[in-house]
Structure formats: C-alpha cells, structure tokens
mmCIF file of C-alpha atoms in Angstrom:
data_model
loop_
_atom_site.group_PDB
_atom_site.id
_atom_site.type_symbol
_atom_site.label_atom_id
_atom_site.label_comp_id
_atom_site.label_asym_id
_atom_site.label_seq_id
_atom_site.Cartn_x
_atom_site.Cartn_y
_atom_site.Cartn_z
ATOM 1 C CA MET A 1 -15.130 -37.952 -0.829
ATOM 2 C CA ALA A 2 -16.261 -35.825 2.087
ATOM 3 C CA ILE A 3 -17.978 -33.285 -0.167
ATOM 4 C CA GLU A 4 -20.064 -35.983 -1.879
ATOM 5 C CA HIS A 5 -20.990 -37.468 1.503
ATOM 6 C CA PHE A 6 -22.286 -34.149 2.862
ATOM 7 C CA HIS A 7 -24.261 -33.539 -0.336
ATOM 8 C CA LYS A 8 -25.919 -36.940 0.129
ATOM 9 C CA VAL A 9 -26.773 -36.155 3.751
ATOM 10 C CA LEU A 10 -28.376 -32.862 2.727
ATOM 11 C CA ALA A 11 -30.295 -34.593 -0.063
ATOM 12 C CA LEU A 12 -31.832 -36.861 2.556
ATOM 13 C CA ASP A 13 -32.357 -34.085 5.133
ATOM 14 C CA ASP A 14 -32.198 -30.500 3.926
ATOM 15 C CA THR A 15 -32.458 -29.228 7.539
ATOM 16 C CA HIS A 16 -29.197 -30.911 8.605
ATOM 17 C CA TRP A 17 -27.186 -27.785 9.491
ATOM 18 C CA GLN A 18 -24.118 -29.766 10.593
ATOM 19 C CA ALA A 19 -23.867 -31.310 7.127
ATOM 20 C CA ALA A 20 -24.137 -27.856 5.530
ATOM 21 C CA TYR A 21 -21.446 -26.539 7.878
ATOM 22 C CA ASN A 22 -19.140 -29.482 7.202
ATOM 23 C CA LEU A 23 -19.762 -29.111 3.470
ATOM 24 C CA GLY A 24 -18.581 -25.514 3.729
ATOM 25 C CA THR A 25 -15.483 -26.542 5.657
ATOM 26 C CA ALA A 26 -14.623 -29.323 3.191
ATOM 27 C CA ASN A 27 -15.002 -26.961 0.236
ATOM 28 C CA LEU A 28 -12.921 -24.273 1.927
ATOM 29 C CA ALA A 29 -10.131 -26.786 2.593
ATOM 30 C CA GLN A 30 -10.069 -27.693 -1.111
ATOM 31 C CA GLY A 31 -10.052 -24.077 -2.265
ATOM 32 C CA ASN A 32 -13.668 -24.089 -3.452
ATOM 33 C CA THR A 33 -14.306 -20.736 -1.836
ATOM 34 C CA HIS A 34 -17.617 -19.793 -3.449
ATOM 35 C CA GLU A 35 -19.078 -23.253 -2.829
ATOM 36 C CA ALA A 36 -17.958 -22.919 0.791
ATOM 37 C CA ILE A 37 -19.710 -19.555 1.091
ATOM 38 C CA ARG A 38 -22.961 -21.024 -0.254
ATOM 39 C CA ALA A 39 -22.783 -23.936 2.180
ATOM 40 C CA TYR A 40 -22.015 -21.704 5.169
ATOM 41 C CA HIS A 41 -24.903 -19.404 4.239
ATOM 42 C CA ARG A 42 -27.188 -22.427 4.215
ATOM 43 C CA ALA A 43 -25.874 -23.547 7.604
ATOM 44 C CA ALA A 44 -26.347 -20.051 9.039
ATOM 45 C CA GLN A 45 -29.955 -19.968 7.843
ATOM 46 C CA LEU A 46 -30.589 -23.328 9.501
ATOM 47 C CA ASN A 47 -28.770 -22.463 12.739
ATOM 48 C CA PRO A 48 -28.231 -18.694 13.068
ATOM 49 C CA GLN A 49 -27.046 -18.972 16.684
ATOM 50 C CA ASP A 50 -23.873 -20.940 15.930
ATOM 51 C CA ALA A 51 -20.855 -18.612 16.138
ATOM 52 C CA ASP A 52 -18.520 -21.029 14.343
ATOM 53 C CA ILE A 53 -20.704 -20.905 11.232
ATOM 54 C CA HIS A 54 -20.533 -17.108 11.090
ATOM 55 C CA PHE A 55 -16.795 -17.132 11.830
ATOM 56 C CA ASN A 56 -15.996 -19.589 9.059
ATOM 57 C CA LEU A 57 -18.290 -17.739 6.681
ATOM 58 C CA GLY A 58 -16.206 -14.659 7.463
ATOM 59 C CA LEU A 59 -12.998 -16.536 6.638
ATOM 60 C CA ALA A 60 -14.433 -17.738 3.334
ATOM 61 C CA CYS A 61 -15.716 -14.287 2.384
ATOM 62 C CA LYS A 62 -12.338 -12.747 3.154
ATOM 63 C CA ARG A 63 -10.608 -15.315 0.970
ATOM 64 C CA ALA A 64 -13.031 -14.425 -1.831
ATOM 65 C CA GLY A 65 -12.307 -10.718 -1.410
ATOM 66 C CA GLN A 66 -15.824 -10.046 -0.104
ATOM 67 C CA LEU A 67 -14.641 -7.836 2.733
ATOM 68 C CA GLU A 68 -17.934 -6.208 3.707
ATOM 69 C CA GLU A 69 -19.597 -9.622 3.838
ATOM 70 C CA ALA A 70 -16.717 -10.916 5.959
ATOM 71 C CA ARG A 71 -17.088 -8.008 8.369
ATOM 72 C CA HIS A 72 -20.826 -8.670 8.669
ATOM 73 C CA SER A 73 -20.171 -12.351 9.414
ATOM 74 C CA TYR A 74 -17.652 -11.574 12.158
ATOM 75 C CA LEU A 75 -20.037 -9.058 13.720
ATOM 76 C CA CYS A 76 -22.746 -11.732 13.719
ATOM 77 C CA ALA A 77 -20.335 -14.107 15.465
ATOM 78 C CA LEU A 78 -19.535 -11.475 18.100
ATOM 79 C CA GLU A 79 -23.216 -11.067 18.917
ATOM 80 C CA ILE A 80 -23.097 -14.705 20.011
ATOM 81 C CA VAL A 81 -19.559 -14.870 21.504
ATOM 82 C CA PRO A 82 -18.588 -11.270 22.417
ATOM 83 C CA ASP A 83 -15.509 -12.404 24.355
ATOM 84 C CA ASP A 84 -13.838 -14.418 21.581
ATOM 85 C CA ALA A 85 -10.382 -12.904 20.966
ATOM 86 C CA GLU A 86 -9.910 -14.689 17.639
ATOM 87 C CA VAL A 87 -13.094 -13.216 16.187
ATOM 88 C CA HIS A 88 -12.074 -9.718 17.317
ATOM 89 C CA TYR A 89 -8.638 -10.257 15.733
ATOM 90 C CA ASN A 90 -10.041 -11.363 12.386
ATOM 91 C CA LEU A 91 -12.540 -8.505 12.414
ATOM 92 C CA ALA A 92 -9.594 -6.139 12.967
ATOM 93 C CA LEU A 93 -7.846 -7.475 9.858
ATOM 94 C CA ILE A 94 -10.973 -6.761 7.807
ATOM 95 C CA HIS A 95 -11.270 -3.252 9.274
ATOM 96 C CA LYS A 96 -7.614 -2.683 8.359
ATOM 97 C CA GLU A 97 -8.069 -3.837 4.749
ATOM 98 C CA LEU A 98 -11.128 -1.600 4.423
ATOM 99 C CA GLY A 99 -9.094 1.375 5.641
ATOM 100 C CA CYS A 100 -10.951 1.648 8.960
ATOM 101 C CA ARG A 101 -7.812 2.042 11.082
ATOM 102 C CA ALA A 102 -9.486 3.307 14.264
ATOM 103 C CA GLU A 103 -11.935 0.391 14.268
ATOM 104 C CA ALA A 104 -9.068 -2.037 13.618
ATOM 105 C CA ILE A 105 -7.153 -0.678 16.602
ATOM 106 C CA THR A 106 -10.205 -1.002 18.836
ATOM 107 C CA SER A 107 -10.765 -4.621 17.788
ATOM 108 C CA LEU A 108 -7.101 -5.506 18.351
ATOM 109 C CA GLU A 109 -7.066 -3.818 21.751
ATOM 110 C CA ILE A 110 -10.073 -5.928 22.724
ATOM 111 C CA ALA A 111 -8.346 -9.060 21.386
ATOM 112 C CA VAL A 112 -5.215 -8.568 23.509
ATOM 113 C CA SER A 113 -7.288 -7.654 26.563
ATOM 114 C CA LEU A 114 -9.123 -10.969 26.184
ATOM 115 C CA ASN A 115 -5.939 -12.900 25.380
ATOM 116 C CA PRO A 116 -2.767 -11.199 26.696
ATOM 117 C CA ASP A 117 -0.643 -13.836 24.913
ATOM 118 C CA TYR A 118 -2.006 -13.116 21.418
ATOM 119 C CA GLY A 119 1.264 -12.423 19.594
ATOM 120 C CA ALA A 120 -0.190 -11.819 16.125
ATOM 121 C CA ALA A 121 -2.569 -9.231 17.558
ATOM 122 C CA TYR A 122 0.319 -7.353 19.186
ATOM 123 C CA GLY A 123 2.209 -7.332 15.879
ATOM 124 C CA ASN A 124 -0.696 -5.869 13.927
ATOM 125 C CA LEU A 125 -1.506 -3.429 16.702
ATOM 126 C CA GLY A 126 2.090 -2.189 16.645
ATOM 127 C CA VAL A 127 1.842 -1.477 12.905
ATOM 128 C CA LEU A 128 -1.386 0.474 13.346
ATOM 129 C CA TYR A 129 -0.035 2.453 16.293
ATOM 130 C CA LEU A 130 2.965 3.451 14.164
ATOM 131 C CA ASP A 131 0.634 4.640 11.405
ATOM 132 C CA GLN A 132 -0.818 7.049 13.959
ATOM 133 C CA ASP A 133 2.616 8.052 15.342
ATOM 134 C CA ARG A 134 1.793 6.420 18.687
ATOM 135 C CA VAL A 135 5.400 5.294 19.013
ATOM 136 C CA ALA A 136 5.482 4.500 22.740
ATOM 137 C CA GLU A 137 2.448 2.234 22.408
ATOM 138 C CA ALA A 138 3.960 0.564 19.332
ATOM 139 C CA ILE A 139 7.200 -0.097 21.225
ATOM 140 C CA ALA A 140 5.215 -1.710 24.044
ATOM 141 C CA CYS A 141 3.461 -3.973 21.513
ATOM 142 C CA TYR A 142 6.720 -5.143 19.930
ATOM 143 C CA GLN A 143 8.310 -5.686 23.334
ATOM 144 C CA ARG A 144 5.361 -7.845 24.350
ATOM 145 C CA LEU A 145 5.509 -9.773 21.066
ATOM 146 C CA ILE A 146 9.221 -10.491 21.545
ATOM 147 C CA ALA A 147 8.570 -11.611 25.130
ATOM 148 C CA LEU A 148 6.013 -14.083 23.776
ATOM 149 C CA ASP A 149 8.152 -15.204 20.827
ATOM 150 C CA HIS A 150 11.919 -14.866 21.151
ATOM 151 C CA ASN A 151 12.227 -15.690 17.431
ATOM 152 C CA ALA A 152 10.056 -12.742 16.357
ATOM 153 C CA ILE A 153 12.684 -11.522 13.881
ATOM 154 C CA SER A 154 10.607 -8.806 12.236
ATOM 155 C CA ALA A 155 9.517 -7.415 15.599
ATOM 156 C CA ARG A 156 13.140 -7.245 16.756
ATOM 157 C CA HIS A 157 14.109 -5.248 13.664
ATOM 158 C CA ILE A 158 11.226 -2.793 14.077
ATOM 159 C CA LEU A 159 11.941 -2.415 17.788
ATOM 160 C CA ALA A 160 15.594 -1.652 17.036
ATOM 161 C CA ALA A 161 14.501 0.992 14.531
ATOM 162 C CA LEU A 162 12.112 2.599 17.008
ATOM 163 C CA THR A 163 14.564 2.656 19.899
ATOM 164 C CA GLY A 164 17.528 4.123 18.005
ATOM 165 C CA GLU A 165 19.622 0.964 17.658
ATOM 166 C CA THR A 166 21.445 0.747 14.312
ATOM 167 C CA THR A 167 21.908 -2.817 13.124
ATOM 168 C CA ALA A 168 23.974 -3.946 10.134
ATOM 169 C CA VAL A 169 21.161 -5.245 7.939
ATOM 170 C CA ALA A 170 17.416 -5.860 7.965
ATOM 171 C CA PRO A 171 16.707 -9.593 8.438
ATOM 172 C CA SER A 172 15.812 -11.476 5.272
ATOM 173 C CA ALA A 173 12.671 -12.822 6.947
ATOM 174 C CA TYR A 174 11.511 -9.269 7.686
ATOM 175 C CA ILE A 175 12.017 -8.140 4.074
ATOM 176 C CA ALA A 176 10.286 -11.204 2.603
ATOM 177 C CA GLU A 177 7.357 -10.877 5.004
ATOM 178 C CA LEU A 178 7.041 -7.148 4.344
ATOM 179 C CA PHE A 179 6.965 -7.417 0.564
ATOM 180 C CA ASP A 180 4.886 -10.585 0.432
ATOM 181 C CA SER A 181 2.210 -8.622 2.300
ATOM 182 C CA PHE A 182 2.448 -5.738 -0.194
ATOM 183 C CA SER A 183 2.524 -7.737 -3.424
ATOM 184 C CA GLY A 184 -1.142 -7.441 -4.357
ATOM 185 C CA HIS A 185 -1.286 -3.644 -4.368
ATOM 186 C CA PHE A 186 2.400 -2.706 -4.312
ATOM 187 C CA GLU A 187 2.677 -0.748 -7.555
ATOM 188 C CA GLU A 188 -0.549 1.192 -7.063
ATOM 189 C CA ARG A 189 0.579 2.278 -3.620
ATOM 190 C CA LEU A 190 4.082 3.181 -4.828
ATOM 191 C CA LEU A 191 3.108 5.101 -7.927
ATOM 192 C CA VAL A 192 -0.090 6.783 -6.760
ATOM 193 C CA ASP A 193 0.111 7.195 -2.994
ATOM 194 C CA LEU A 194 3.894 7.611 -2.663
ATOM 195 C CA GLU A 195 4.550 9.263 -6.063
ATOM 196 C CA TYR A 196 7.498 6.924 -6.625
ATOM 197 C CA ARG A 197 9.729 7.761 -9.607
ATOM 198 C CA THR A 198 13.104 6.231 -8.719
ATOM 199 C CA PRO A 199 13.388 3.705 -11.618
ATOM 200 C CA TRP A 200 12.777 6.445 -14.189
ATOM 201 C CA GLU A 201 15.217 8.780 -12.416
ATOM 202 C CA LEU A 202 17.885 6.065 -12.358
ATOM 203 C CA LYS A 203 17.475 5.373 -16.064
ATOM 204 C CA SER A 204 17.783 9.087 -16.838
ATOM 205 C CA LEU A 205 20.966 9.295 -14.769
ATOM 206 C CA LEU A 206 22.413 6.289 -16.596
ATOM 207 C CA LEU A 207 21.645 7.557 -20.094
ATOM 208 C CA ALA A 208 22.803 11.093 -19.283
ATOM 209 C CA ASN A 209 26.350 9.829 -18.675
ATOM 210 C CA PRO A 210 28.145 10.797 -21.927
ATOM 211 C CA ALA A 211 30.992 8.310 -21.507
ATOM 212 C CA GLY A 212 28.838 5.262 -20.912
ATOM 213 C CA PRO A 213 27.077 2.712 -23.118
ATOM 214 C CA VAL A 214 23.365 3.002 -23.866
ATOM 215 C CA HIS A 215 22.755 -0.729 -24.343
ATOM 216 C CA PHE A 216 23.822 -3.639 -22.131
ATOM 217 C CA ALA A 217 24.201 -7.319 -22.959
ATOM 218 C CA ARG A 218 23.290 -8.536 -19.449
ATOM 219 C CA LEU A 219 21.419 -6.532 -16.821
ATOM 220 C CA LEU A 220 20.726 -7.676 -13.250
ATOM 221 C CA ASP A 221 17.791 -6.158 -11.366
ATOM 222 C CA LEU A 222 18.625 -6.611 -7.685
ATOM 223 C CA GLY A 223 15.516 -6.682 -5.509
ATOM 224 C CA CYS A 224 13.351 -6.694 -8.620
ATOM 225 C CA GLY A 225 10.050 -6.601 -6.732
ATOM 226 C CA THR A 226 7.058 -6.539 -9.077
ATOM 227 C CA GLY A 227 9.226 -5.717 -12.088
ATOM 228 C CA LEU A 228 9.001 -1.936 -12.392
ATOM 229 C CA VAL A 229 12.718 -1.620 -13.146
ATOM 230 C CA GLY A 230 12.462 -4.508 -15.585
ATOM 231 C CA GLN A 231 9.714 -2.806 -17.556
ATOM 232 C CA ILE A 232 11.606 0.478 -17.722
ATOM 233 C CA PHE A 233 15.065 -0.971 -18.532
ATOM 234 C CA ARG A 234 13.977 -3.829 -20.843
ATOM 235 C CA GLU A 235 14.602 -1.813 -24.005
ATOM 236 C CA ILE A 236 18.272 -1.220 -23.188
ATOM 237 C CA THR A 237 19.346 -4.803 -22.516
ATOM 238 C CA ALA A 238 19.491 -8.073 -24.431
ATOM 239 C CA CYS A 239 19.196 -10.231 -21.304
ATOM 240 C CA LEU A 240 17.310 -9.133 -18.183
ATOM 241 C CA VAL A 241 17.701 -11.073 -14.920
ATOM 242 C CA GLY A 242 15.832 -10.340 -11.689
ATOM 243 C CA VAL A 243 16.160 -11.593 -8.117
ATOM 244 C CA ASP A 244 14.080 -10.852 -5.031
ATOM 245 C CA LEU A 245 13.504 -12.290 -1.562
ATOM 246 C CA SER A 246 9.722 -12.136 -1.920
ATOM 247 C CA ALA A 247 8.256 -15.069 -3.824
ATOM 248 C CA LYS A 248 4.956 -13.236 -4.236
ATOM 249 C CA MET A 249 6.688 -10.206 -5.739
ATOM 250 C CA VAL A 250 8.557 -12.431 -8.193
ATOM 251 C CA GLU A 251 5.248 -14.012 -9.249
ATOM 252 C CA VAL A 252 3.939 -10.559 -10.184
ATOM 253 C CA ALA A 253 7.185 -9.728 -12.017
ATOM 254 C CA ALA A 254 7.061 -13.000 -13.958
ATOM 255 C CA ALA A 255 3.537 -12.241 -15.168
ATOM 256 C CA LYS A 256 4.858 -9.144 -16.961
ATOM 257 C CA GLY A 257 6.944 -11.271 -19.297
ATOM 258 C CA VAL A 258 9.910 -8.890 -19.494
ATOM 259 C CA TYR A 259 12.590 -10.954 -17.684
ATOM 260 C CA ASN A 260 14.735 -13.627 -19.286
ATOM 261 C CA GLU A 261 15.372 -15.131 -15.869
ATOM 262 C CA LEU A 262 13.904 -14.650 -12.383
ATOM 263 C CA ALA A 263 15.017 -16.061 -9.047
ATOM 264 C CA VAL A 264 13.730 -15.996 -5.491
ATOM 265 C CA GLY A 265 16.531 -15.543 -2.996
ATOM 266 C CA GLU A 266 18.917 -13.337 -1.090
ATOM 267 C CA ILE A 267 20.732 -10.941 -3.418
ATOM 268 C CA VAL A 268 24.259 -11.444 -2.083
ATOM 269 C CA THR A 269 23.914 -15.226 -2.252
ATOM 270 C CA PHE A 270 22.626 -14.932 -5.821
ATOM 271 C CA LEU A 271 25.618 -12.806 -6.815
ATOM 272 C CA GLU A 272 28.068 -15.157 -5.104
ATOM 273 C CA GLN A 273 26.658 -18.100 -7.061
ATOM 274 C CA ASN A 274 26.452 -16.249 -10.386
ATOM 275 C CA GLN A 275 28.838 -17.523 -13.061
ATOM 276 C CA GLU A 276 28.316 -15.104 -15.970
ATOM 277 C CA PRO A 277 29.198 -11.413 -15.447
ATOM 278 C CA PHE A 278 26.729 -8.578 -15.883
ATOM 279 C CA ASP A 279 27.281 -5.293 -17.703
ATOM 280 C CA LEU A 280 24.838 -3.367 -15.515
ATOM 281 C CA ILE A 281 23.508 -4.063 -12.018
ATOM 282 C CA VAL A 282 20.574 -1.944 -10.832
ATOM 283 C CA ALA A 283 19.426 -1.685 -7.210
ATOM 284 C CA ALA A 284 16.416 0.636 -6.940
ATOM 285 C CA ASP A 285 15.389 1.108 -3.307
ATOM 286 C CA VAL A 286 17.324 -1.994 -2.242
ATOM 287 C CA LEU A 287 20.208 -0.604 -0.192
ATOM 288 C CA ILE A 288 17.660 1.058 2.095
ATOM 289 C CA TYR A 289 17.225 -2.398 3.668
ATOM 290 C CA VAL A 290 20.960 -2.850 4.230
ATOM 291 C CA GLY A 291 23.066 -0.773 6.589
ATOM 292 C CA GLU A 292 26.632 -2.041 6.283
ATOM 293 C CA LEU A 293 27.340 -2.240 2.534
ATOM 294 C CA ASP A 294 30.763 -3.925 2.381
ATOM 295 C CA ARG A 295 29.465 -7.346 1.396
ATOM 296 C CA ILE A 296 27.053 -6.050 -1.243
ATOM 297 C CA PHE A 297 29.670 -3.812 -2.864
ATOM 298 C CA ALA A 298 32.183 -6.677 -2.865
ATOM 299 C CA THR A 299 29.808 -9.140 -4.533
ATOM 300 C CA VAL A 300 28.546 -6.549 -7.029
ATOM 301 C CA ALA A 301 32.165 -5.763 -7.983
ATOM 302 C CA ARG A 302 32.818 -9.466 -8.598
ATOM 303 C CA GLY A 303 29.547 -9.850 -10.499
ATOM 304 C CA LEU A 304 30.287 -7.084 -13.003
ATOM 305 C CA GLY A 305 32.322 -7.548 -16.150
ATOM 306 C CA LYS A 306 34.949 -5.169 -17.498
ATOM 307 C CA ASN A 307 33.657 -1.574 -17.601
ATOM 308 C CA GLY A 308 30.478 -2.682 -15.841
ATOM 309 C CA ARG A 309 28.102 -0.242 -14.175
ATOM 310 C CA PHE A 310 26.436 -0.227 -10.746
ATOM 311 C CA LEU A 311 23.333 1.979 -10.580
ATOM 312 C CA PHE A 312 21.462 2.427 -7.297
ATOM 313 C CA SER A 313 19.504 4.685 -4.961
ATOM 314 C CA THR A 314 19.866 5.462 -1.252
ATOM 315 C CA GLU A 315 18.022 7.412 1.386
ATOM 316 C CA ARG A 316 20.326 10.311 2.201
ATOM 317 C CA MET A 317 21.569 11.386 5.630
ATOM 318 C CA ALA A 318 23.812 14.261 6.628
ATOM 319 C CA GLY A 319 26.035 12.599 9.222
ATOM 320 C CA PRO A 320 28.746 9.972 8.707
ATOM 321 C CA GLY A 321 28.124 6.309 8.058
ATOM 322 C CA TYR A 322 24.629 4.868 8.021
ATOM 323 C CA GLN A 323 21.620 4.822 10.310
ATOM 324 C CA LEU A 324 18.570 2.632 10.888
ATOM 325 C CA ARG A 325 15.570 4.947 10.865
ATOM 326 C CA PRO A 326 12.240 4.520 12.688
ATOM 327 C CA SER A 327 10.736 3.504 9.323
ATOM 328 C CA GLY A 328 12.769 0.285 9.488
ATOM 329 C CA ARG A 329 14.877 1.435 6.525
ATOM 330 C CA TYR A 330 18.506 2.580 6.402
ATOM 331 C CA ALA A 331 19.897 5.936 5.337
ATOM 332 C CA HIS A 332 23.471 6.353 4.082
ATOM 333 C CA SER A 333 25.699 9.389 3.889
ATOM 334 C CA SER A 334 27.373 10.377 0.624
ATOM 335 C CA SER A 335 30.757 10.015 2.300
ATOM 336 C CA TYR A 336 29.967 6.425 3.303
ATOM 337 C CA ILE A 337 29.071 5.538 -0.300
ATOM 338 C CA GLU A 338 32.319 7.164 -1.465
ATOM 339 C CA ILE A 339 34.294 5.049 1.029
ATOM 340 C CA MET A 340 32.574 1.862 -0.169
ATOM 341 C CA ALA A 341 33.208 2.771 -3.809
ATOM 342 C CA VAL A 342 36.933 3.346 -3.316
ATOM 343 C CA ARG A 343 37.335 0.266 -1.129
ATOM 344 C CA HIS A 344 35.851 -2.012 -3.776
ATOM 345 C CA GLY A 345 37.443 -0.536 -6.882
ATOM 346 C CA PHE A 346 34.589 1.598 -8.203
ATOM 347 C CA ARG A 347 34.681 5.055 -9.740
ATOM 348 C CA ILE A 348 31.783 7.397 -9.031
ATOM 349 C CA LEU A 349 30.671 8.485 -12.503
ATOM 350 C CA CYS A 350 27.767 10.697 -11.441
ATOM 351 C CA THR A 351 25.366 11.334 -8.591
ATOM 352 C CA LYS A 352 22.098 13.161 -8.156
ATOM 353 C CA GLU A 353 19.985 14.164 -5.185
ATOM 354 C CA ALA A 354 16.358 13.139 -5.602
ATOM 355 C CA ASN A 355 13.030 12.781 -3.859
ATOM 356 C CA ILE A 356 12.693 9.018 -3.401
ATOM 357 C CA ARG A 357 9.043 8.720 -2.349
ATOM 358 C CA LYS A 358 6.495 10.336 -0.090
ATOM 359 C CA GLU A 359 5.907 9.149 3.442
ATOM 360 C CA LYS A 360 2.983 10.573 5.404
ATOM 361 C CA GLY A 361 2.753 13.355 2.852
ATOM 362 C CA LYS A 362 6.427 14.394 3.038
ATOM 363 C CA TRP A 363 9.235 13.652 0.590
ATOM 364 C CA ILE A 364 11.990 11.244 1.602
ATOM 365 C CA LYS A 365 15.292 12.738 0.467
ATOM 366 C CA GLY A 366 17.538 10.381 -1.416
ATOM 367 C CA GLU A 367 20.539 10.118 -3.680
ATOM 368 C CA LEU A 368 21.167 8.315 -6.966
ATOM 369 C CA PHE A 369 24.588 6.894 -7.872
ATOM 370 C CA LEU A 370 26.169 5.563 -11.049
ATOM 371 C CA LEU A 371 29.460 3.743 -10.423
ATOM 372 C CA GLY A 372 31.892 2.226 -12.902
ATOM 373 C CA CYS A 373 34.502 -0.459 -12.453
#
C-alpha cells in the first residue's frame, strides 16, 4: 500500500519532505483526515516554502472542520503564490463559513480577476452579492457563469428570479443542490435565525378543524427535509412516509427514527408511483419551489384516499396567479389556490394567514391551507 511505502521511506529518512507530503495525500484520499493533517504538518516543517503543502493542509483542515487552521494554511500558501486563483477561491469558502462575508467577497473578486473563466467563483460571488443586496453585481456574476456553462441550471433559475422572469417550477437540480448545502445546519438556521414555526402552525390548523379526524393511518410528508414535520406529526399517524430531493436532508431525517419509510426523489414522481393511498399529505414550505401547481394538485388528489386531507403552506401574494420572487421562491395568490382546488376536486376546509419565516429581519407573509377531497 502507498501509505505503508511512505512510512517506510520516512523511517529511513525523516527529512524526506516529499514522502511526508505524499503520505498526507494518500491518507486524505482514503478519508484518514487527521493522519493527513499530521503528515502535511510534517511536510510543511521540512519544506515551508512549498505552496502545495500548505494548500493541501488547508483542504484537510477544512474537511476536519478546523476552519481557522484551514484559513491559516491558505494564507501561508498565498505568501508563496499570491496569484493562485484556486487558493484565493478556497480561502473565500473558509471566510464564508466563518461568517466573514466581506473577506470572502474580496477573495472571490481576486480569484475571478486572476481567472476570468472561474465559474464556481462567479457562482459563490453571486450568492454573497445577493446577501448584501448588490443585485446588479449578482446578475452580472450569474450571466458570466451561464456564459461559461450553458448547463448551469441553478444559475439560470436565480437569474430568472432576479430579472423578473416567472418560470413554472424551480429545477430539481437547484432544489437538491440548495438543500444539500444546508443540511448540516438547516434546523438551527430555520428555528433560531428565521424563527420558523410553519410545521406547528399547520398541525394546529389541522387539529382545529372540528369536522376532521385527529389520527391518520398513513401520512405523507412531501419535501420532508430534515424531518421537522415528521417529529411534530408522528403522534397522529400510524405510518409516516417522507420524500425529499436532497439525499443529505433525508440522511438527517432518517437519523431521527420517526419515519416508517423514506425516499429520495422528486415528489410528483413519487406520488405517481405510489400504490397505497394516504389519509393526509403535508407539504410545509414545498410549494414555494413550484410555480404552476396543476401537476402537484393532480397527483396529490390521486394519492389521497376517500376523505383524505391536503395540508400545505404558501408564500402569499396579492395579485393573480403566481410569481417567481428574487429569493428564488414562488408566491401564490389565494385565488390561484382556490382555482387549483376546484379544478382537482378539493374542498377548502380552512385557511389561515401566517408569518412563514424571517428573511433579512423581516417576516415573509404566507398562508396555510387545509383541503379535503
């Protein structure tokens, strides 16, 4: 094995920095992150003027969650190769994770100035510009990214949102990418930073309906995410099923142990392939990633059994129809939901206006619906 070979070389010559470096790289490739860090540290002590050693040490430290150490390693690399776009880019990602947005922007701006074809840098720079409401600069970043990569699906969706184009649905790749990136700290951000209460509000709306059941044989959690809805609704169902596009979100949900069944996939496809009807289908903050709702309402109607219930939230808008907002999410009017309900054989049992979540310190206005079939 390569690792054993490099250990033998170092046993014969403990000043062999290339062997220490290669030992770090071999360990990193096999997922032995802490062993890789030790080997890279040894290589850096033996040859402190090698930028690749510092760069790879930064990669290993980031993988280990040692963000300050990673930042230090990238800064050491830049002292040796100040014009390396890749080092500036990776330093920007560390700045971003540490909450140093201004420093991240500066590093990304340097990266794209050094390499005008650096698509990933434009994508991250666009996100950071949007965080600072620098919309024109964000648009320019996404336009450049699309010019470099005509298949940049997520960038096309964000650009449409920023330029006032209303599309029918957010691409599945965009949703999966978005929530995969959030999975590690999703609930903390939702519950603490955004003061998210929608699952609890939906359950209250459901149980406040005097004509409806209070327990359900089969419940489907559409867009289950990390399993917040599952935790809250588990006590009122015998069988809880969840589906989500994000594999990383489903991993987190599975670890909670509240679902009888979990699937990774597109929600309409899942419903179309489902054989056993559900008594209740819940979609908390799911329709905000779909504009045109005909197909979802049709498949939900087919997926529900007799007297089934469809419980969901929307972001509310005053005008007719639906609209793709600069956030990349869709808002729907009450009248549009009413049209969809009638078209697909639902009765609106009750509705409630609600604050969905906070965004940049302000409440997003939404609406909760309970439909019956």
